[in-house]
PDB file of C-alpha atoms in Angstrom:
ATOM      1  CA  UNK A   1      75.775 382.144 183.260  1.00  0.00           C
ATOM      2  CA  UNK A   2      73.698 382.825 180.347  1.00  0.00           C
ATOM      3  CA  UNK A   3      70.151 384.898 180.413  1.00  0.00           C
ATOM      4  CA  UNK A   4      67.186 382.894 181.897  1.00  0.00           C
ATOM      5  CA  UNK A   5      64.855 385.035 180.827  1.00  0.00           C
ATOM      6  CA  UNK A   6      61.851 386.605 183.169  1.00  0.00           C
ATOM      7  CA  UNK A   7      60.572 384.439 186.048  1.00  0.00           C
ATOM      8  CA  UNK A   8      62.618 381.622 185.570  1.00  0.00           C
ATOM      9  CA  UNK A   9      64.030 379.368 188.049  1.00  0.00           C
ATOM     10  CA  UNK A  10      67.586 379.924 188.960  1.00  0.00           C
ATOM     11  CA  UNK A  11      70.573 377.130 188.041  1.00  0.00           C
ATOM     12  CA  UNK A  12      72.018 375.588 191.307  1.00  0.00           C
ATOM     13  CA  UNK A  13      75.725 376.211 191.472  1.00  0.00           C
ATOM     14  CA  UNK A  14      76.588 373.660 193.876  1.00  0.00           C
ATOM     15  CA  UNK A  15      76.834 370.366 192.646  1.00  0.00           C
ATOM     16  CA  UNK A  16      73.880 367.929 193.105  1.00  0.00           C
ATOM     17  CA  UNK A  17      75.965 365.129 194.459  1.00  0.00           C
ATOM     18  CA  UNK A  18      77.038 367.833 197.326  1.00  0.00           C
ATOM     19  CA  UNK A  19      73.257 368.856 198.064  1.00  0.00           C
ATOM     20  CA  UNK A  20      72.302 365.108 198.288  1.00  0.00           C
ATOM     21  CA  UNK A  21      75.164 364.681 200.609  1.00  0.00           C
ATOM     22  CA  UNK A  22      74.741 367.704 202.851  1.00  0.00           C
ATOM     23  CA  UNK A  23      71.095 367.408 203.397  1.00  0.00           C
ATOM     24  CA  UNK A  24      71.605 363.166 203.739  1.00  0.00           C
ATOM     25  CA  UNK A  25      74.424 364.171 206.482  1.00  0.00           C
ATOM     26  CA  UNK A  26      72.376 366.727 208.185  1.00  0.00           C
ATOM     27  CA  UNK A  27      69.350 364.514 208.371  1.00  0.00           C
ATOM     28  CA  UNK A  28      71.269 361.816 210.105  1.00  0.00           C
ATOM     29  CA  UNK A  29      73.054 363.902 212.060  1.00  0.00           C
ATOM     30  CA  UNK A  30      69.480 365.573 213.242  1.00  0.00           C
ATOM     31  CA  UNK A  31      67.906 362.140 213.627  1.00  0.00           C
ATOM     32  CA  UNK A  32      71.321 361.102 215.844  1.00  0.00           C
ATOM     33  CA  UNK A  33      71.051 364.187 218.384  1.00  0.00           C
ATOM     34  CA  UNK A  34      66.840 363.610 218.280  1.00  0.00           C
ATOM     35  CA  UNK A  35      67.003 360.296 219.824  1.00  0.00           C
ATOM     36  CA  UNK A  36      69.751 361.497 222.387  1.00  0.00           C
ATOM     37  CA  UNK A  37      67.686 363.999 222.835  1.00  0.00           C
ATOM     38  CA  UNK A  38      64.074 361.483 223.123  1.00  0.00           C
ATOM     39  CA  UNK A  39      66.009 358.834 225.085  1.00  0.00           C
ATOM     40  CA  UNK A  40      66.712 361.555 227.983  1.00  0.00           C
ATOM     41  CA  UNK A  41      64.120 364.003 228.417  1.00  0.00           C
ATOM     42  CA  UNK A  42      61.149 363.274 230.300  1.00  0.00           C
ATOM     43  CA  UNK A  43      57.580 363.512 229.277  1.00  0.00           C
ATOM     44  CA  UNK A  44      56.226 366.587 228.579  1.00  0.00           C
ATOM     45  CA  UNK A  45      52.452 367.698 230.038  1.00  0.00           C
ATOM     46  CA  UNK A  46      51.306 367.581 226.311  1.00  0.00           C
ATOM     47  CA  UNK A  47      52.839 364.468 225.712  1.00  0.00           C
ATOM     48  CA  UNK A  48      51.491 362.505 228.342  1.00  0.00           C
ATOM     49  CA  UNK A  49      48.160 363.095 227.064  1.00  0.00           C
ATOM     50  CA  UNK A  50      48.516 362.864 223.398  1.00  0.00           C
ATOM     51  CA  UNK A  51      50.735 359.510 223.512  1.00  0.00           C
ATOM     52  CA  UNK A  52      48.054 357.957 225.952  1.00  0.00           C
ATOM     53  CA  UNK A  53      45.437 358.695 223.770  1.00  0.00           C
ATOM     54  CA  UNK A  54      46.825 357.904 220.713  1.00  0.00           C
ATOM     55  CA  UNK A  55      48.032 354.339 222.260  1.00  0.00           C
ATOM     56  CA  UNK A  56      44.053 354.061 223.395  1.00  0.00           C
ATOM     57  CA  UNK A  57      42.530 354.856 219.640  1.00  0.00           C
ATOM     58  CA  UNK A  58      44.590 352.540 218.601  1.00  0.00           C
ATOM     59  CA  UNK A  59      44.546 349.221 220.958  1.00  0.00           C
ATOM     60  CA  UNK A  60      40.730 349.999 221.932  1.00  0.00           C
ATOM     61  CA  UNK A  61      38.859 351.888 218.785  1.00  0.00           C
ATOM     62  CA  UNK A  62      37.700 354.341 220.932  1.00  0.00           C
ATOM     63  CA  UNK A  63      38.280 358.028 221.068  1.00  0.00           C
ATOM     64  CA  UNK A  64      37.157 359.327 224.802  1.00  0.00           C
ATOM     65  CA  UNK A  65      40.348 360.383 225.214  1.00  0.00           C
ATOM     66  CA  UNK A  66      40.557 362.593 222.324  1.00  0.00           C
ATOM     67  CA  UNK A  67      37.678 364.979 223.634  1.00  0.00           C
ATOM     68  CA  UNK A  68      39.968 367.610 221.602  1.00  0.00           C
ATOM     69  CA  UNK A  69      40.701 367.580 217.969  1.00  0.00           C
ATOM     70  CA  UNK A  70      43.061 366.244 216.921  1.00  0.00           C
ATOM     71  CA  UNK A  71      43.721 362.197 216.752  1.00  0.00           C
ATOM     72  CA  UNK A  72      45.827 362.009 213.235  1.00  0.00           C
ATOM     73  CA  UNK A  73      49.492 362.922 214.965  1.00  0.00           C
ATOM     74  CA  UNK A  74      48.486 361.068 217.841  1.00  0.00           C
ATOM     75  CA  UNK A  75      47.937 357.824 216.309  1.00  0.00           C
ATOM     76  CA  UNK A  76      50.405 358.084 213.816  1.00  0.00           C
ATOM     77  CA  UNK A  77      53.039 358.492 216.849  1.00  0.00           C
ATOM     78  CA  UNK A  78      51.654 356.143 219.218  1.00  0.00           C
ATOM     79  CA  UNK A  79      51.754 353.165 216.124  1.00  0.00           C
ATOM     80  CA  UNK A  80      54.943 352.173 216.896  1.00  0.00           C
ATOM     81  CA  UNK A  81      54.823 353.253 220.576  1.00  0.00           C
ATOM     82  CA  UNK A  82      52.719 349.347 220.266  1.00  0.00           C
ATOM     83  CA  UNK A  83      56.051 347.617 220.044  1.00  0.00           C
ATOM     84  CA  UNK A  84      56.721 348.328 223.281  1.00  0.00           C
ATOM     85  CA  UNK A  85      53.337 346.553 224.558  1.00  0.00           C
ATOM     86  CA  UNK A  86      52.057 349.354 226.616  1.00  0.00           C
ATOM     87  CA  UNK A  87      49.573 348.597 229.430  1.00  0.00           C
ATOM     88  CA  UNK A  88      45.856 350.589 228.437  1.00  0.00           C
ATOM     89  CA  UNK A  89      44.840 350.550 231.931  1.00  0.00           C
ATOM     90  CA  UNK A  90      41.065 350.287 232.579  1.00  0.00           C
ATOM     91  CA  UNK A  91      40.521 352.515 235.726  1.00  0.00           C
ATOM     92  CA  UNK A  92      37.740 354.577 236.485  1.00  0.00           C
ATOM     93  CA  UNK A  93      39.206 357.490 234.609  1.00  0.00           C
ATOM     94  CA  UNK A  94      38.650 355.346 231.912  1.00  0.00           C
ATOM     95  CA  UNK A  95      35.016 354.172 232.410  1.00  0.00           C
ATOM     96  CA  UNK A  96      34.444 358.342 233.170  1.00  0.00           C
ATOM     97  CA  UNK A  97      36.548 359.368 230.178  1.00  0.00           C
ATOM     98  CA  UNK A  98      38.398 361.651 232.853  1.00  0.00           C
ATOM     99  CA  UNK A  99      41.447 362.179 229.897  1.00  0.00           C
ATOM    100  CA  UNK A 100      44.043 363.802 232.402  1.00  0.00           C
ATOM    101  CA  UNK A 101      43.415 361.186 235.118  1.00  0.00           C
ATOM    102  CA  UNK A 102      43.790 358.773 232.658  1.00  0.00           C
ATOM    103  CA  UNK A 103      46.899 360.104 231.339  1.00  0.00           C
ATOM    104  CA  UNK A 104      48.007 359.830 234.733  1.00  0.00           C
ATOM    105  CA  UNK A 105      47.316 356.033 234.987  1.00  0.00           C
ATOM    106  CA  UNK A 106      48.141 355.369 232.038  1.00  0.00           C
ATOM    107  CA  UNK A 107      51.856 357.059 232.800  1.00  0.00           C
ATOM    108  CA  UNK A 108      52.277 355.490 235.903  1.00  0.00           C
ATOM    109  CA  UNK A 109      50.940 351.845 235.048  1.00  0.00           C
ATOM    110  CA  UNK A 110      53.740 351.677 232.106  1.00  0.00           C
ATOM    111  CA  UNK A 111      56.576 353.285 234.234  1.00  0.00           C
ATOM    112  CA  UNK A 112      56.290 350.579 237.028  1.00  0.00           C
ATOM    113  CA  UNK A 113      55.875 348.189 234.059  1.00  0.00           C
ATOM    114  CA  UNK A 114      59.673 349.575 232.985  1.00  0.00           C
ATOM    115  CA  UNK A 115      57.678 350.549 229.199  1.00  0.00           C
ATOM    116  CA  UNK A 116      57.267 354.119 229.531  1.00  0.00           C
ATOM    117  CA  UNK A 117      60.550 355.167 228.311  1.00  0.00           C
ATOM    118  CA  UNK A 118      60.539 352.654 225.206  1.00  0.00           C
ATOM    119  CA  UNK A 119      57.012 353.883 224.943  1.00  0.00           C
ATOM    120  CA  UNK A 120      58.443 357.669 224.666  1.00  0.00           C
ATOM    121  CA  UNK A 121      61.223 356.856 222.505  1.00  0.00           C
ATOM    122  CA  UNK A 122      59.197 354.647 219.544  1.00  0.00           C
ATOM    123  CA  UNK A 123      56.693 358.164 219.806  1.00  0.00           C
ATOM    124  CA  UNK A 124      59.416 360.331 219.495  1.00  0.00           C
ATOM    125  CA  UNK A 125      61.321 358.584 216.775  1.00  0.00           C
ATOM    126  CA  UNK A 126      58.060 359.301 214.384  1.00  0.00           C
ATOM    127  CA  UNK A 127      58.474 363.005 214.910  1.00  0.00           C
ATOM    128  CA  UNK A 128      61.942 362.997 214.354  1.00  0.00           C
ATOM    129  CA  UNK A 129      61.155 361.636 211.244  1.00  0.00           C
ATOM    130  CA  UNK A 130      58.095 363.998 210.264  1.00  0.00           C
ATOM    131  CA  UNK A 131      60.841 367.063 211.103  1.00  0.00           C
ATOM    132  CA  UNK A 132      63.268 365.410 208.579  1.00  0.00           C
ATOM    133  CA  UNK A 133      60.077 365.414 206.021  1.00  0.00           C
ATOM    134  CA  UNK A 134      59.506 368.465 206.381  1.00  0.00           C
ATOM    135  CA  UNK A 135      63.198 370.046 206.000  1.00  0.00           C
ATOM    136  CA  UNK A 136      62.609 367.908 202.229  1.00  0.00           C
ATOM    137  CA  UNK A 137      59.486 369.433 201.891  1.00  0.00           C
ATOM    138  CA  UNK A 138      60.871 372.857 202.241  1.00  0.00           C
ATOM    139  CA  UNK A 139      63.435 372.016 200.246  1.00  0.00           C
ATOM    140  CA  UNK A 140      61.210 371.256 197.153  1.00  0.00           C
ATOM    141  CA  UNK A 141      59.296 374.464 198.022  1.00  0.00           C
ATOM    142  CA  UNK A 142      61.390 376.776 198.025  1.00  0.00           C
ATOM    143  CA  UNK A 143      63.548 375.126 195.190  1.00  0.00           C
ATOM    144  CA  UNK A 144      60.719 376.206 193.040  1.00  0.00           C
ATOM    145  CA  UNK A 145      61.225 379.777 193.635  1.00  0.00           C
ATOM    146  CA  UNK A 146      64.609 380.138 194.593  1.00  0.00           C
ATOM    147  CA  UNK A 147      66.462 377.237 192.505  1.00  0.00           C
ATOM    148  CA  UNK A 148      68.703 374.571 194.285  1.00  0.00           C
ATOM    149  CA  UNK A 149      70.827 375.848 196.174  1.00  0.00           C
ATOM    150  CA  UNK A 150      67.775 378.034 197.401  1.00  0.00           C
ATOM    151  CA  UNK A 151      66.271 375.071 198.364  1.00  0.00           C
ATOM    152  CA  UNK A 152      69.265 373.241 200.437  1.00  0.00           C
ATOM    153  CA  UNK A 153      69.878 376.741 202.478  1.00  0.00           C
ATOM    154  CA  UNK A 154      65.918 376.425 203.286  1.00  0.00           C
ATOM    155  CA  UNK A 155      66.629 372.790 204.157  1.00  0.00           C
ATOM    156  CA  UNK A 156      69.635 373.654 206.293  1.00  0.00           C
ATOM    157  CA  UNK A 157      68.116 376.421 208.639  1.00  0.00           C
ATOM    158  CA  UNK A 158      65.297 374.064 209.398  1.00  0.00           C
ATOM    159  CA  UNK A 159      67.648 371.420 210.274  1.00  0.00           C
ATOM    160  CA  UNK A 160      69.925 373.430 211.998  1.00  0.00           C
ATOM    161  CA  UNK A 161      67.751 376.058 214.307  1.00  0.00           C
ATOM    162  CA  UNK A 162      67.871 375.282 217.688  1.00  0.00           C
ATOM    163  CA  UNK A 163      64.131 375.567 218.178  1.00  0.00           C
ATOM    164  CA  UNK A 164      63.613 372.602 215.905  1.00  0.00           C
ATOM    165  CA  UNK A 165      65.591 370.541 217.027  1.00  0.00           C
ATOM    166  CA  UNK A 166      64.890 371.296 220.126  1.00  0.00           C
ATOM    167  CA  UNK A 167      61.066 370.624 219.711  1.00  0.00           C
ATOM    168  CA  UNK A 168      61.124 368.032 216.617  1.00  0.00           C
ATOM    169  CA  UNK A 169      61.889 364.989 219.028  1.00  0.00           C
ATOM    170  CA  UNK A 170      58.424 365.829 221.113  1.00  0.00           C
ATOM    171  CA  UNK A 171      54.946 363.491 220.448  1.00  0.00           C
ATOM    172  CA  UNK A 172      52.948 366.400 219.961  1.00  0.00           C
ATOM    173  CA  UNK A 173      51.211 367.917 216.785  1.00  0.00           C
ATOM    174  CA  UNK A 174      53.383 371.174 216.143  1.00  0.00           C
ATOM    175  CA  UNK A 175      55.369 369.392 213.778  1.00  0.00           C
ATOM    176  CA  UNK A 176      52.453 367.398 211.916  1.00  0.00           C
ATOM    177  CA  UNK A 177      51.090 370.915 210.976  1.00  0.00           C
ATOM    178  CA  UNK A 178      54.218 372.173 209.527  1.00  0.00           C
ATOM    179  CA  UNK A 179      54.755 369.047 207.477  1.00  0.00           C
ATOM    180  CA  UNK A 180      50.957 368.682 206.120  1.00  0.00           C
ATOM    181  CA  UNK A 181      50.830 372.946 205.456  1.00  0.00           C
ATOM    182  CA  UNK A 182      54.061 372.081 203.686  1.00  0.00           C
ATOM    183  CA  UNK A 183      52.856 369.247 201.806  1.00  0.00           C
ATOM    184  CA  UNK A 184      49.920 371.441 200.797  1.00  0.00           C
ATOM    185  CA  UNK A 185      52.096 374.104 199.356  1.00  0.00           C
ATOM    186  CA  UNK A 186      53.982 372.039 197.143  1.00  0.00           C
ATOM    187  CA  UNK A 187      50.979 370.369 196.068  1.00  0.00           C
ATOM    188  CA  UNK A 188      49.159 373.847 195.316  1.00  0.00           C
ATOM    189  CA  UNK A 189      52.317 375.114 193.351  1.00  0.00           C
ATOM    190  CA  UNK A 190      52.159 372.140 190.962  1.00  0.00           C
ATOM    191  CA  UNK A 191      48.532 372.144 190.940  1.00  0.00           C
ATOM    192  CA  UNK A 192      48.451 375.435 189.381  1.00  0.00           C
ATOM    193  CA  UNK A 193      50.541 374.141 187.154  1.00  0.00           C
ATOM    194  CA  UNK A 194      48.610 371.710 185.492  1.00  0.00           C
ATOM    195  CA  UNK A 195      45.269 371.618 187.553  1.00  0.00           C
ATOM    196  CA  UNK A 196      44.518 368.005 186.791  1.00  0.00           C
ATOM    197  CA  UNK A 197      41.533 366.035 188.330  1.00  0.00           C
ATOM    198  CA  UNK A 198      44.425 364.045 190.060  1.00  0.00           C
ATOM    199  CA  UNK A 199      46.419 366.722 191.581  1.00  0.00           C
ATOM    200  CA  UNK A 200      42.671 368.069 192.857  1.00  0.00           C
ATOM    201  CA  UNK A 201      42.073 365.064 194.369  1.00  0.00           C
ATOM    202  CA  UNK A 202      45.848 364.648 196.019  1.00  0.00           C
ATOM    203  CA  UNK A 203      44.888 368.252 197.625  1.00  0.00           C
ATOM    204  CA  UNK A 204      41.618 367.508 198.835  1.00  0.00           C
ATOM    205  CA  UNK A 205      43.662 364.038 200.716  1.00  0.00           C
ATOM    206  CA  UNK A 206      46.242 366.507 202.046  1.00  0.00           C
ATOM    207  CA  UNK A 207      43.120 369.221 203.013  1.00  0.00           C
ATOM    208  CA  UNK A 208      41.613 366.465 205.426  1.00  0.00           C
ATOM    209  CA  UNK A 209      45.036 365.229 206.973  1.00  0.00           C
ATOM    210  CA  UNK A 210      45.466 368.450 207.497  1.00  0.00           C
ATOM    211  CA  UNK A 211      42.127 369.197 209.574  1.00  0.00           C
ATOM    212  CA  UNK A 212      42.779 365.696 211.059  1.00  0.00           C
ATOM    213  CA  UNK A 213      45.957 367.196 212.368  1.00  0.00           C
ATOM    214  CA  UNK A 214      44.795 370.876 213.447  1.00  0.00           C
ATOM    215  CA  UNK A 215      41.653 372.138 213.609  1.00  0.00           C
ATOM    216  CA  UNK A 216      43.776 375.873 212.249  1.00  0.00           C
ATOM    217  CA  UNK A 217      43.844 373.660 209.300  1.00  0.00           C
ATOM    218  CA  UNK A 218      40.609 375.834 208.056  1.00  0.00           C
ATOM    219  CA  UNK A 219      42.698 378.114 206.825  1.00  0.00           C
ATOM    220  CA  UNK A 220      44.278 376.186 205.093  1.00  0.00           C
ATOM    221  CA  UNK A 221      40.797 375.292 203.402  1.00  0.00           C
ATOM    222  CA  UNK A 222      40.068 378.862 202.723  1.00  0.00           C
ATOM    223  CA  UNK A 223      43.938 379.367 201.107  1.00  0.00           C
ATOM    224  CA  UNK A 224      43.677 376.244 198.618  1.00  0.00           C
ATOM    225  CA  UNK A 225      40.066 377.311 197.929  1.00  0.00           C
ATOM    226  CA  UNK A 226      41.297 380.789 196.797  1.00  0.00           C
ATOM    227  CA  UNK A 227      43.978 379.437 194.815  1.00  0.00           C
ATOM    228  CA  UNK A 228      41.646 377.539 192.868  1.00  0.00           C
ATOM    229  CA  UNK A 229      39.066 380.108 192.305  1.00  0.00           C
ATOM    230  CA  UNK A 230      42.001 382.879 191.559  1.00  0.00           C
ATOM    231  CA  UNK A 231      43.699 380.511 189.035  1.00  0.00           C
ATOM    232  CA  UNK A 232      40.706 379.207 187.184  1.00  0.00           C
ATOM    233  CA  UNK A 233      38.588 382.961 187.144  1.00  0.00           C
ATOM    234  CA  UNK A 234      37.877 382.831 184.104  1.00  0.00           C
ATOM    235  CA  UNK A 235      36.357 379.400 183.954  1.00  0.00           C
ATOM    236  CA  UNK A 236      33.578 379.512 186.885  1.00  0.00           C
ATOM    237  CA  UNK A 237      32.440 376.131 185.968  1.00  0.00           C
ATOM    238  CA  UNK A 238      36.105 374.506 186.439  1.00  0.00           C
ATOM    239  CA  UNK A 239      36.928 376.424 189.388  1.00  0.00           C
ATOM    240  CA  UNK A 240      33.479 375.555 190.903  1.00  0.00           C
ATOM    241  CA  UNK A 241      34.149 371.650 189.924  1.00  0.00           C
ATOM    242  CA  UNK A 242      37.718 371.988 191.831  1.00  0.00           C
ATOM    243  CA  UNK A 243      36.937 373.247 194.287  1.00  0.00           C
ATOM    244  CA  UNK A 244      33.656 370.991 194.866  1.00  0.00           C
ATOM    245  CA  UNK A 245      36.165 367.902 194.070  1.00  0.00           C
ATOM    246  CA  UNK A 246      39.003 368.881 196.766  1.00  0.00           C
ATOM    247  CA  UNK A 247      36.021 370.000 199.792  1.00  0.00           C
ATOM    248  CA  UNK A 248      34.082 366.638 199.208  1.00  0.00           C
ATOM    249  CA  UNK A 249      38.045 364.496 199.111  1.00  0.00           C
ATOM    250  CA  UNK A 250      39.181 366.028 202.344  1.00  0.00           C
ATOM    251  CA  UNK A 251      35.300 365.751 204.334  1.00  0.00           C
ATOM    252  CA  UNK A 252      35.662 362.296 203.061  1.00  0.00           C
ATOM    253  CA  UNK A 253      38.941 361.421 203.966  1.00  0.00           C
ATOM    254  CA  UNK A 254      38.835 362.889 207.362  1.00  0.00           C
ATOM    255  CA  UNK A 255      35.516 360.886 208.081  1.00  0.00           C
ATOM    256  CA  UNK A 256      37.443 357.987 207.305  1.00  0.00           C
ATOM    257  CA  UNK A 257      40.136 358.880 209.863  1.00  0.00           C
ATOM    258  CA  UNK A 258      37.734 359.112 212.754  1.00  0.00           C
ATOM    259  CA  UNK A 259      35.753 356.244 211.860  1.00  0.00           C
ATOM    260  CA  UNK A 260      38.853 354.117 210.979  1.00  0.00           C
ATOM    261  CA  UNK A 261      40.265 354.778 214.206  1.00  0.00           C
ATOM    262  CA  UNK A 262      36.564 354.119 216.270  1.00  0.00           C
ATOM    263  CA  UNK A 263      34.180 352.577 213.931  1.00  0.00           C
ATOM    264  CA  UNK A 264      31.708 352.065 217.310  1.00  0.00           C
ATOM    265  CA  UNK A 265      32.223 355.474 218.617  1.00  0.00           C
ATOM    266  CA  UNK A 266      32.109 356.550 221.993  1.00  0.00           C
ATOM    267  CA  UNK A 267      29.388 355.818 224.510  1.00  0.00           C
ATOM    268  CA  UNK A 268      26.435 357.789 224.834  1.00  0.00           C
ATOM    269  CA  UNK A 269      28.109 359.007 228.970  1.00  0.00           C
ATOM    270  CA  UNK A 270      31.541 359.850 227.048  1.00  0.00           C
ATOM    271  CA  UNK A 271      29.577 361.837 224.514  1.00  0.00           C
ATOM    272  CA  UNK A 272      27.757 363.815 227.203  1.00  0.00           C
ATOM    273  CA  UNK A 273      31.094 364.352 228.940  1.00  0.00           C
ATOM    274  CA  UNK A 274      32.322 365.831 225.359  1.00  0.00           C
ATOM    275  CA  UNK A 275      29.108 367.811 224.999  1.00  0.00           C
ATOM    276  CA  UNK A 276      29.738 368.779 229.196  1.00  0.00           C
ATOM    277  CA  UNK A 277      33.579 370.195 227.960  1.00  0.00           C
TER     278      UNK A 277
END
């Protein structure tokens, strides 16, 4: 293989149609053993109360049972969970905004009702497919660095560990965060390459799903922010522009989250309870 000089990327030497195909097989095969996987185990503690409140911010607009941040992976995995026409009981857990008690309710109400499992498995199916993003994210990533073939071992390992896929099949947010702190890697890397008023504004979207997703995601903040200001030194006005461009596009964006998912808000008594915790 001829010289590619300092820095450069390095040629794949497996074939691209066998890359395609091995991460295409593995990503089925993941998504095959997931849903075995989501069709048999039982609820986790977490996921009780992130499904129920994700299926509640969704049918009712109303967030007392996310007292916690965050809603994003909650409502994104209860969205199809709505297929299987869950009952939203309205007990006095609800009218309290007692979140565990209502988890409890709403868990038993849909298991006499014969919808909890389908509930479980729609949830569950949504991660599966967030873990499968996120073994192409890494790909991409590390195919930057470490060429193709770089890439599909990266790809691989994620698909392959045990602890993945033995947690990528559960409604809960520990996958979201990989996949958005991916998503903002990739984005950073090409960023840098061409630091365009668009690819500001794509990072600022990613920044606030990311701290809709995790409230860690202010690192995250303080990474892209020293990106910008590293790359662009040596022109303070540009660097101060990006960086004033991607803070403003994720504040913005994750306002709209919230108040997309509860325009109303919550009561004044379910604010005091939030205040109270």
């Amino acid at each position: 293989m001829a010289d590619q000089g300092e820095g450069a990327v390095p040629v794949g030497r497996i074939p691209t149609w066998v890359r395609r195909t091995i991460l295409i097989v593995l990503s089925l095969a993941f998504f095959a053993v997931g849903m075995h996987q989501a069709d048999r185990d039982a609820p986790t503690v977490d996921e009780g109360v992130d499904v129920s409140s994700g299926v509640a911010a969704l049918v009712r607009h109303d967030l007392r049972m996310v007292p916690e941040h965050p809603v994003l992976p909650k409502a994104l995995a209860a969205l199809p969970a709505l297929l299987a026409h869950p009952i939203v009981p309205d007990t006095q857990a609800w009218r309290d905004g007692d979140w565990f008690d209502w988890s409890d309710d709403f868990i038993s109400a849909n298991a006499e009702a014969g919808r909890l499992d389908d509930i479980l498995l729609w949830s569950r199916g949504v991660l599966l497919l967030e873990t499968i993003a996120a073994g192409g994210l890494l790909y991409l990533v590390t195919k930057r660095f470490f060429g193709p073939d770089g890439g599909l071992l990266a790809a691989v390992c994620w698909l392959t560990t045990p602890y993945v896929v033995g947690l990528g099949h559960f409604a809960m947010i520990d996958i979201p965060f990989v996949l958005v702190t991916l998503a903002l890697c990739l984005l950073l890397e090409r960023w840098v390459d061409d630091p365009s008023t668009g690819r500001t504004v794509a990072l600022g979207l990613v920044l606030g799903a990311a701290l809709a997703t995790r409230h860690t995601a202010l690192v995250l903040v303080l990474v892209a922010v020293g990106v910008m200001v590293h790359h662009l030194r040596k022109q303070p006005r540009e660097a101060a522009t990006a960086v004033g461009v991607a803070g403003l596009t994720s504040l913005v964006a994750l306002w709209l989250i919230y108040r997309g998912l509860a325009p109303g808000g919550s009561s004044a008594e379910v604010q005091a309870s939030f205040h109270g915790l």
